[in-house]
PDB file of C-alpha atoms and ligand atoms in Angstrom:
ATOM      1  CA  MET A 163     -19.922  -5.884  -5.868  1.00  0.00           C
ATOM      2  CA  ALA A 164     -17.514  -7.151  -8.525  1.00  0.00           C
ATOM      3  CA  ARG A 165     -13.730  -7.431  -8.261  1.00  0.00           C
ATOM      4  CA  ILE A 166     -11.928  -4.192  -9.072  1.00  0.00           C
ATOM      5  CA  ALA A 167     -10.952  -3.953 -12.751  1.00  0.00           C
ATOM      6  CA  SER A 168      -7.228  -4.112 -13.455  1.00  0.00           C
ATOM      7  CA  GLU A 169      -7.190  -0.663 -15.118  1.00  0.00           C
ATOM      8  CA  GLU A 170      -8.905   0.964 -12.139  1.00  0.00           C
ATOM      9  CA  MET A 171      -6.527  -0.807  -9.749  1.00  0.00           C
ATOM     10  CA  LYS A 172      -3.537   0.556 -11.696  1.00  0.00           C
ATOM     11  CA  GLN A 173      -4.876   4.104 -11.411  1.00  0.00           C
ATOM     12  CA  ARG A 174      -5.485   3.638  -7.680  1.00  0.00           C
ATOM     13  CA  LEU A 175      -1.914   2.435  -7.088  1.00  0.00           C
ATOM     14  CA  LYS A 176      -0.249   5.589  -8.460  1.00  0.00           C
ATOM     15  CA  VAL A 177       0.368   7.304  -5.115  1.00  0.00           C
ATOM     16  CA  TYR A 178      -0.291   4.766  -2.380  1.00  0.00           C
ATOM     17  CA  PHE A 179       0.189   6.016   1.181  1.00  0.00           C
ATOM     18  CA  ILE A 180       0.743   3.472   3.962  1.00  0.00           C
ATOM     19  CA  MET A 181       0.659   4.598   7.581  1.00  0.00           C
ATOM     20  CA  GLY A 182       0.103   3.685  11.194  1.00  0.00           C
ATOM     21  CA  SER A 183       0.272   5.756  14.356  1.00  0.00           C
ATOM     22  CA  VAL A 184       3.966   4.918  14.944  1.00  0.00           C
ATOM     23  CA  ASN A 185       5.032   6.272  11.534  1.00  0.00           C
ATOM     24  CA  CYS A 186       3.619   9.769  11.802  1.00  0.00           C
ATOM     25  CA  LYS A 187       5.396  12.944  12.745  1.00  0.00           C
ATOM     26  CA  LYS A 188       2.011  14.711  12.947  1.00  0.00           C
ATOM     27  CA  PRO A 189      -1.187  13.306  14.489  1.00  0.00           C
ATOM     28  CA  PRO A 190      -2.403  10.489  12.174  1.00  0.00           C
ATOM     29  CA  LEU A 191      -5.691  12.137  11.166  1.00  0.00           C
ATOM     30  CA  GLU A 192      -3.829  15.309  10.231  1.00  0.00           C
ATOM     31  CA  ALA A 193      -1.159  13.429   8.271  1.00  0.00           C
ATOM     32  CA  LEU A 194      -3.789  11.496   6.315  1.00  0.00           C
ATOM     33  CA  THR A 195      -5.830  14.623   5.573  1.00  0.00           C
ATOM     34  CA  GLU A 196      -2.744  16.415   4.258  1.00  0.00           C
ATOM     35  CA  ALA A 197      -1.772  13.386   2.168  1.00  0.00           C
ATOM     36  CA  ILE A 198      -5.242  13.317   0.595  1.00  0.00           C
ATOM     37  CA  ASP A 199      -5.058  17.059  -0.063  1.00  0.00           C
ATOM     38  CA  GLY A 200      -1.682  16.438  -1.703  1.00  0.00           C
ATOM     39  CA  GLY A 201      -3.054  13.811  -4.074  1.00  0.00           C
ATOM     40  CA  ILE A 202      -2.746  10.248  -2.737  1.00  0.00           C
ATOM     41  CA  THR A 203      -4.841   7.735  -4.670  1.00  0.00           C
ATOM     42  CA  LEU A 204      -5.025   4.871  -2.141  1.00  0.00           C
ATOM     43  CA  PHE A 205      -4.480   4.452   1.610  1.00  0.00           C
ATOM     44  CA  GLN A 206      -3.374   1.491   3.737  1.00  0.00           C
ATOM     45  CA  PHE A 207      -3.745   1.401   7.525  1.00  0.00           C
ATOM     46  CA  ARG A 208      -0.675  -0.494   8.758  1.00  0.00           C
ATOM     47  CA  GLU A 209      -0.628  -0.452  12.570  1.00  0.00           C
ATOM     48  CA  LYS A 210       2.623  -2.360  13.141  1.00  0.00           C
ATOM     49  CA  GLY A 211       5.962  -2.044  14.900  1.00  0.00           C
ATOM     50  CA  SER A 212       7.003  -1.172  18.405  1.00  0.00           C
ATOM     51  CA  GLY A 213       4.384   0.957  20.179  1.00  0.00           C
ATOM     52  CA  ALA A 214       1.613   0.094  17.717  1.00  0.00           C
ATOM     53  CA  LEU A 215      -1.964   0.297  18.985  1.00  0.00           C
ATOM     54  CA  VAL A 216      -3.924  -2.916  19.564  1.00  0.00           C
ATOM     55  CA  GLY A 217      -7.481  -3.902  20.380  1.00  0.00           C
ATOM     56  CA  GLU A 218     -10.055  -1.171  20.875  1.00  0.00           C
ATOM     57  CA  GLN A 219      -7.567   1.676  20.272  1.00  0.00           C
ATOM     58  CA  LYS A 220      -6.475   0.169  16.953  1.00  0.00           C
ATOM     59  CA  TYR A 221     -10.113  -0.311  15.962  1.00  0.00           C
ATOM     60  CA  GLU A 222     -11.003   3.293  16.858  1.00  0.00           C
ATOM     61  CA  LEU A 223      -8.090   4.760  14.899  1.00  0.00           C
ATOM     62  CA  ALA A 224      -9.008   2.576  11.911  1.00  0.00           C
ATOM     63  CA  LYS A 225     -12.585   3.853  12.020  1.00  0.00           C
ATOM     64  CA  GLN A 226     -11.461   7.486  12.206  1.00  0.00           C
ATOM     65  CA  LEU A 227      -8.986   7.141   9.320  1.00  0.00           C
ATOM     66  CA  GLN A 228     -11.549   5.213   7.278  1.00  0.00           C
ATOM     67  CA  ALA A 229     -14.117   7.990   7.794  1.00  0.00           C
ATOM     68  CA  ILE A 230     -11.675  10.537   6.339  1.00  0.00           C
ATOM     69  CA  CYS A 231     -10.988   8.276   3.339  1.00  0.00           C
ATOM     70  CA  GLN A 232     -14.696   7.693   2.752  1.00  0.00           C
ATOM     71  CA  LYS A 233     -15.444  11.394   2.796  1.00  0.00           C
ATOM     72  CA  ARG A 234     -12.732  12.016   0.206  1.00  0.00           C
ATOM     73  CA  GLY A 235     -13.315   8.963  -2.028  1.00  0.00           C
ATOM     74  CA  ILE A 236     -10.019   7.222  -1.246  1.00  0.00           C
ATOM     75  CA  PRO A 237     -10.240   3.418  -0.878  1.00  0.00           C
ATOM     76  CA  PHE A 238      -9.188   2.186   2.582  1.00  0.00           C
ATOM     77  CA  ILE A 239      -7.021  -0.946   2.780  1.00  0.00           C
ATOM     78  CA  VAL A 240      -6.157  -2.751   6.033  1.00  0.00           C
ATOM     79  CA  ASN A 241      -2.748  -4.395   6.462  1.00  0.00           C
ATOM     80  CA  ASP A 242      -2.704  -7.980   7.686  1.00  0.00           C
ATOM     81  CA  ASP A 243      -5.882  -7.919   9.804  1.00  0.00           C
ATOM     82  CA  VAL A 244      -8.700  -9.593   7.918  1.00  0.00           C
ATOM     83  CA  GLU A 245     -10.996  -9.565  10.934  1.00  0.00           C
ATOM     84  CA  LEU A 246     -10.626  -5.791  11.322  1.00  0.00           C
ATOM     85  CA  ALA A 247     -11.123  -5.254   7.581  1.00  0.00           C
ATOM     86  CA  LEU A 248     -14.354  -7.269   7.674  1.00  0.00           C
ATOM     87  CA  ALA A 249     -15.561  -5.692  10.928  1.00  0.00           C
ATOM     88  CA  ILE A 250     -15.341  -2.158   9.536  1.00  0.00           C
ATOM     89  CA  ASP A 251     -16.174  -3.120   5.935  1.00  0.00           C
ATOM     90  CA  ALA A 252     -12.858  -1.812   4.565  1.00  0.00           C
ATOM     91  CA  ASP A 253     -12.284  -1.720   0.818  1.00  0.00           C
ATOM     92  CA  GLY A 254      -9.511  -4.294   0.942  1.00  0.00           C
ATOM     93  CA  VAL A 255      -6.705  -6.135   2.692  1.00  0.00           C
ATOM     94  CA  HIS A 256      -2.947  -6.242   2.124  1.00  0.00           C
ATOM     95  CA  ILE A 257      -0.981  -9.276   3.270  1.00  0.00           C
ATOM     96  CA  GLY A 258       2.684 -10.221   3.367  1.00  0.00           C
ATOM     97  CA  GLN A 259       4.286 -13.604   2.777  1.00  0.00           C
ATOM     98  CA  ASP A 260       4.333 -14.340   6.515  1.00  0.00           C
ATOM     99  CA  ASP A 261       0.655 -13.527   6.986  1.00  0.00           C
ATOM    100  CA  GLU A 262      -2.392 -15.684   6.322  1.00  0.00           C
ATOM    101  CA  ASP A 263      -2.431 -17.645   3.040  1.00  0.00           C
ATOM    102  CA  ALA A 264      -3.603 -15.449   0.152  1.00  0.00           C
ATOM    103  CA  ARG A 265      -6.143 -18.016  -1.106  1.00  0.00           C
ATOM    104  CA  ILE A 266      -7.796 -18.208   2.292  1.00  0.00           C
ATOM    105  CA  VAL A 267      -7.859 -14.418   2.594  1.00  0.00           C
ATOM    106  CA  ARG A 268      -9.462 -14.174  -0.859  1.00  0.00           C
ATOM    107  CA  GLU A 269     -12.190 -16.586   0.250  1.00  0.00           C
ATOM    108  CA  LYS A 270     -12.821 -14.582   3.419  1.00  0.00           C
ATOM    109  CA  ILE A 271     -12.976 -11.138   1.785  1.00  0.00           C
ATOM    110  CA  GLY A 272     -14.914 -11.964  -1.383  1.00  0.00           C
ATOM    111  CA  ASP A 273     -14.563  -9.193  -3.951  1.00  0.00           C
ATOM    112  CA  LYS A 274     -12.726  -6.714  -1.721  1.00  0.00           C
ATOM    113  CA  ILE A 275      -9.304  -5.581  -2.959  1.00  0.00           C
ATOM    114  CA  LEU A 276      -6.528  -8.085  -2.171  1.00  0.00           C
ATOM    115  CA  GLY A 277      -2.905  -6.932  -2.219  1.00  0.00           C
ATOM    116  CA  VAL A 278      -0.003  -9.318  -1.637  1.00  0.00           C
ATOM    117  CA  SER A 279       3.678  -8.528  -1.007  1.00  0.00           C
ATOM    118  CA  ALA A 280       6.019 -10.383  -3.360  1.00  0.00           C
ATOM    119  CA  HIS A 281       9.806 -10.334  -3.412  1.00  0.00           C
ATOM    120  CA  ASN A 282      10.556 -12.596  -6.374  1.00  0.00           C
ATOM    121  CA  LEU A 283       9.021 -14.254  -9.451  1.00  0.00           C
ATOM    122  CA  GLU A 284       7.804 -17.341  -7.598  1.00  0.00           C
ATOM    123  CA  GLU A 285       5.954 -15.290  -4.974  1.00  0.00           C
ATOM    124  CA  ALA A 286       4.512 -13.039  -7.674  1.00  0.00           C
ATOM    125  CA  GLN A 287       3.185 -16.021  -9.664  1.00  0.00           C
ATOM    126  CA  ALA A 288       1.685 -17.555  -6.510  1.00  0.00           C
ATOM    127  CA  ALA A 289      -0.016 -14.253  -5.649  1.00  0.00           C
ATOM    128  CA  VAL A 290      -1.558 -14.060  -9.129  1.00  0.00           C
ATOM    129  CA  ALA A 291      -2.797 -17.657  -8.836  1.00  0.00           C
ATOM    130  CA  ALA A 292      -4.285 -16.939  -5.402  1.00  0.00           C
ATOM    131  CA  GLY A 293      -6.364 -14.084  -6.801  1.00  0.00           C
ATOM    132  CA  ALA A 294      -4.412 -10.968  -5.824  1.00  0.00           C
ATOM    133  CA  ASP A 295      -5.647  -7.701  -7.361  1.00  0.00           C
ATOM    134  CA  TYR A 296      -2.156  -6.221  -7.134  1.00  0.00           C
ATOM    135  CA  ILE A 297       1.269  -7.085  -5.812  1.00  0.00           C
ATOM    136  CA  GLY A 298       3.590  -4.906  -3.767  1.00  0.00           C
ATOM    137  CA  VAL A 299       7.186  -5.500  -4.800  1.00  0.00           C
ATOM    138  CA  GLY A 300      10.140  -4.558  -2.630  1.00  0.00           C
ATOM    139  CA  PRO A 301      12.073  -3.439  -0.951  1.00  0.00           C
ATOM    140  CA  ILE A 302      13.205  -1.451  -3.977  1.00  0.00           C
ATOM    141  CA  TYR A 303      15.549   0.721  -1.908  1.00  0.00           C
ATOM    142  CA  PRO A 304      16.777   0.415   1.702  1.00  0.00           C
ATOM    143  CA  THR A 305      14.008   1.172   4.202  1.00  0.00           C
ATOM    144  CA  LYS A 306      13.926   2.055   7.889  1.00  0.00           C
ATOM    145  CA  SER A 307      10.179   1.520   8.188  1.00  0.00           C
ATOM    146  CA  LYS A 308      10.124  -2.292   8.318  1.00  0.00           C
ATOM    147  CA  ALA A 309      12.345  -4.019  10.863  1.00  0.00           C
ATOM    148  CA  ASP A 310      12.437  -7.364   9.031  1.00  0.00           C
ATOM    149  CA  ALA A 311      12.694  -5.981   5.484  1.00  0.00           C
ATOM    150  CA  LYS A 312      14.761  -8.013   3.023  1.00  0.00           C
ATOM    151  CA  GLN A 313      17.751  -6.606   1.167  1.00  0.00           C
ATOM    152  CA  ALA A 314      16.973  -3.833  -1.316  1.00  0.00           C
ATOM    153  CA  GLN A 315      16.599  -5.171  -4.847  1.00  0.00           C
ATOM    154  CA  GLY A 316      16.568  -2.019  -6.974  1.00  0.00           C
ATOM    155  CA  PRO A 317      13.900  -1.216  -9.588  1.00  0.00           C
ATOM    156  CA  GLY A 318      15.243  -4.017 -11.812  1.00  0.00           C
ATOM    157  CA  ILE A 319      13.115  -6.560  -9.902  1.00  0.00           C
ATOM    158  CA  ILE A 320       9.981  -4.941 -11.356  1.00  0.00           C
ATOM    159  CA  ARG A 321      11.374  -5.090 -14.903  1.00  0.00           C
ATOM    160  CA  LEU A 322      12.269  -8.759 -14.316  1.00  0.00           C
ATOM    161  CA  LEU A 323       8.707  -9.594 -13.213  1.00  0.00           C
ATOM    162  CA  ARG A 324       7.236  -7.789 -16.244  1.00  0.00           C
ATOM    163  CA  ASP A 325       9.690  -9.589 -18.577  1.00  0.00           C
ATOM    164  CA  HIS A 326       8.524 -12.908 -17.101  1.00  0.00           C
ATOM    165  CA  GLY A 327       4.879 -12.231 -17.833  1.00  0.00           C
ATOM    166  CA  ILE A 328       3.578 -10.757 -14.563  1.00  0.00           C
ATOM    167  CA  ALA A 329       0.868  -8.498 -15.965  1.00  0.00           C
ATOM    168  CA  ILE A 330      -1.224  -7.655 -12.902  1.00  0.00           C
ATOM    169  CA  PRO A 331      -0.951  -4.223 -11.279  1.00  0.00           C
ATOM    170  CA  ILE A 332       2.383  -3.727  -9.489  1.00  0.00           C
ATOM    171  CA  VAL A 333       3.264  -1.137  -6.873  1.00  0.00           C
ATOM    172  CA  GLY A 334       6.870  -0.630  -5.771  1.00  0.00           C
ATOM    173  CA  ILE A 335       7.670  -0.327  -2.058  1.00  0.00           C
ATOM    174  CA  GLY A 336      10.636   0.413   0.166  1.00  0.00           C
ATOM    175  CA  GLY A 337      12.668   3.616   0.376  1.00  0.00           C
ATOM    176  CA  ILE A 338      10.765   5.337  -2.421  1.00  0.00           C
ATOM    177  CA  THR A 339      10.923   9.133  -2.548  1.00  0.00           C
ATOM    178  CA  ALA A 340      10.106  11.910  -5.012  1.00  0.00           C
ATOM    179  CA  GLU A 341      13.730  11.643  -6.167  1.00  0.00           C
ATOM    180  CA  ASN A 342      13.674   7.958  -7.158  1.00  0.00           C
ATOM    181  CA  ALA A 343       9.957   7.363  -7.927  1.00  0.00           C
ATOM    182  CA  GLY A 344      10.538   8.053 -11.620  1.00  0.00           C
ATOM    183  CA  GLU A 345      12.885   5.108 -12.056  1.00  0.00           C
ATOM    184  CA  VAL A 346      10.432   2.792 -10.254  1.00  0.00           C
ATOM    185  CA  MET A 347       7.722   3.812 -12.732  1.00  0.00           C
ATOM    186  CA  SER A 348      10.106   3.463 -15.678  1.00  0.00           C
ATOM    187  CA  ALA A 349      10.901  -0.115 -14.575  1.00  0.00           C
ATOM    188  CA  GLY A 350       7.257  -1.083 -15.132  1.00  0.00           C
ATOM    189  CA  ALA A 351       5.456  -0.246 -11.887  1.00  0.00           C
ATOM    190  CA  ASP A 352       1.947   1.170 -11.996  1.00  0.00           C
ATOM    191  CA  GLY A 353       2.575   3.230  -8.889  1.00  0.00           C
ATOM    192  CA  VAL A 354       4.617   3.739  -5.748  1.00  0.00           C
ATOM    193  CA  SER A 355       3.768   3.024  -2.122  1.00  0.00           C
ATOM    194  CA  VAL A 356       5.453   4.917   0.678  1.00  0.00           C
ATOM    195  CA  ILE A 357       5.448   5.278   4.416  1.00  0.00           C
ATOM    196  CA  SER A 358       8.211   7.670   5.434  1.00  0.00           C
ATOM    197  CA  ALA A 359       8.333   9.878   2.324  1.00  0.00           C
ATOM    198  CA  ILE A 360       4.954  11.236   3.425  1.00  0.00           C
ATOM    199  CA  ALA A 361       4.504  10.260   7.100  1.00  0.00           C
ATOM    200  CA  SER A 362       7.924  11.515   8.251  1.00  0.00           C
ATOM    201  CA  ALA A 363       7.808  14.730   6.247  1.00  0.00           C
ATOM    202  CA  SER A 364       7.393  17.996   8.124  1.00  0.00           C
ATOM    203  CA  SER A 365       4.791  18.828   5.475  1.00  0.00           C
ATOM    204  CA  PRO A 366       2.949  15.683   4.325  1.00  0.00           C
ATOM    205  CA  LEU A 367       1.003  17.947   1.956  1.00  0.00           C
ATOM    206  CA  LEU A 368       4.080  19.216   0.133  1.00  0.00           C
ATOM    207  CA  ALA A 369       5.791  15.804   0.219  1.00  0.00           C
ATOM    208  CA  THR A 370       2.760  14.166  -1.383  1.00  0.00           C
ATOM    209  CA  LYS A 371       2.547  16.803  -4.093  1.00  0.00           C
ATOM    210  CA  GLN A 372       6.219  16.264  -4.954  1.00  0.00           C
ATOM    211  CA  LEU A 373       5.814  12.485  -5.007  1.00  0.00           C
ATOM    212  CA  ALA A 374       2.681  12.658  -7.168  1.00  0.00           C
ATOM    213  CA  GLN A 375       4.427  14.941  -9.613  1.00  0.00           C
ATOM    214  CA  ALA A 376       7.343  12.502  -9.952  1.00  0.00           C
ATOM    215  CA  VAL A 377       4.926   9.616 -10.557  1.00  0.00           C
ATOM    216  CA  PHE A 378       2.714  11.348 -13.104  1.00  0.00           C
ATOM    217  CA  ASN A 379       5.741  12.728 -14.987  1.00  0.00           C
ATOM    218  CA  ASN A 380       6.994   9.175 -15.470  1.00  0.00           C
ATOM    219  CA  GLU A 381       3.850   7.187 -16.346  1.00  0.00           C
TER     220      GLU A 381
HETATM  221  N1  3NM B 135       7.057  -3.535   3.066  1.00  0.00           N
HETATM  222  P1  3NM B 135       9.219   3.311   3.494  1.00  0.00           P
HETATM  223  S1  3NM B 135       9.261  -2.368   2.619  1.00  0.00           S
HETATM  224  C1  3NM B 135       5.851  -1.986   4.604  1.00  0.00           C
HETATM  225  O1  3NM B 135       9.628  -4.919   1.042  1.00  0.00           O
HETATM  226  C2  3NM B 135       7.015  -2.352   3.782  1.00  0.00           C
HETATM  227  O2  3NM B 135       7.657  -5.703   1.415  1.00  0.00           O
HETATM  228  C3  3NM B 135       8.197  -3.673   2.400  1.00  0.00           C
HETATM  229  O3  3NM B 135       8.371   2.103   4.055  1.00  0.00           O
HETATM  230  C4  3NM B 135       8.531  -4.856   1.567  1.00  0.00           C
HETATM  231  O4  3NM B 135       8.434   3.932   2.394  1.00  0.00           O
HETATM  232  C5  3NM B 135       8.164  -1.587   3.628  1.00  0.00           C
HETATM  233  O5  3NM B 135       9.323   4.262   4.669  1.00  0.00           O
HETATM  234  C6  3NM B 135       8.417  -0.265   4.281  1.00  0.00           C
HETATM  235  O6  3NM B 135      10.554   2.800   3.080  1.00  0.00           O
HETATM  236  C7  3NM B 135       8.176   0.912   3.368  1.00  0.00           C
END
């Protein structure tokens, strides 16, 4: 298997849904199925925060969510758990700045997709050098989904990275909704990643459709 091509990565990032059991209003398998029906292009299993599953239960939920993704042709990314990603042969791994070093993760996962969170130009350049396939940039807007999130930076951070030569696929993260997704895309992002806009919606299906429409209207 070869590394994912940059163009394909950009298409996959358009509507990127991130979720763990603590984020969902509906049962996780139901929320994911609705999100896929609504048009997500990529999925990340992020089992974090107070009350998150661990051990065997985390593994079982990962397997069940992965099976849904596989059936529907949606790549399955694991947040910050390289061992789990390798154990279930996930399509990729996403890591933050406080997680394992990106170069070491790249060595461990071979050609699987590697996403890295970056909050400024220095982190973005380091992620590129370490072999990231995409960077997640945020928080763009205030978020309630990450306890230790930094201060919101606005979409201008994405424009700044583009103006300083960061050419790899970028996905915005943090407080993104159907209402503000357009300005994230206009700032130079290839896509948007969300937790609550889909997971906390009473209808993940409808919420995803609205988000996808905002993204594809502003490509
Ligand atoms: N990472 P919501 S913000 C997981 O800034 C995550 O790196 C962030 O959730 C970062 O769409 C964030 O509900 C939470 O705001 C995103």
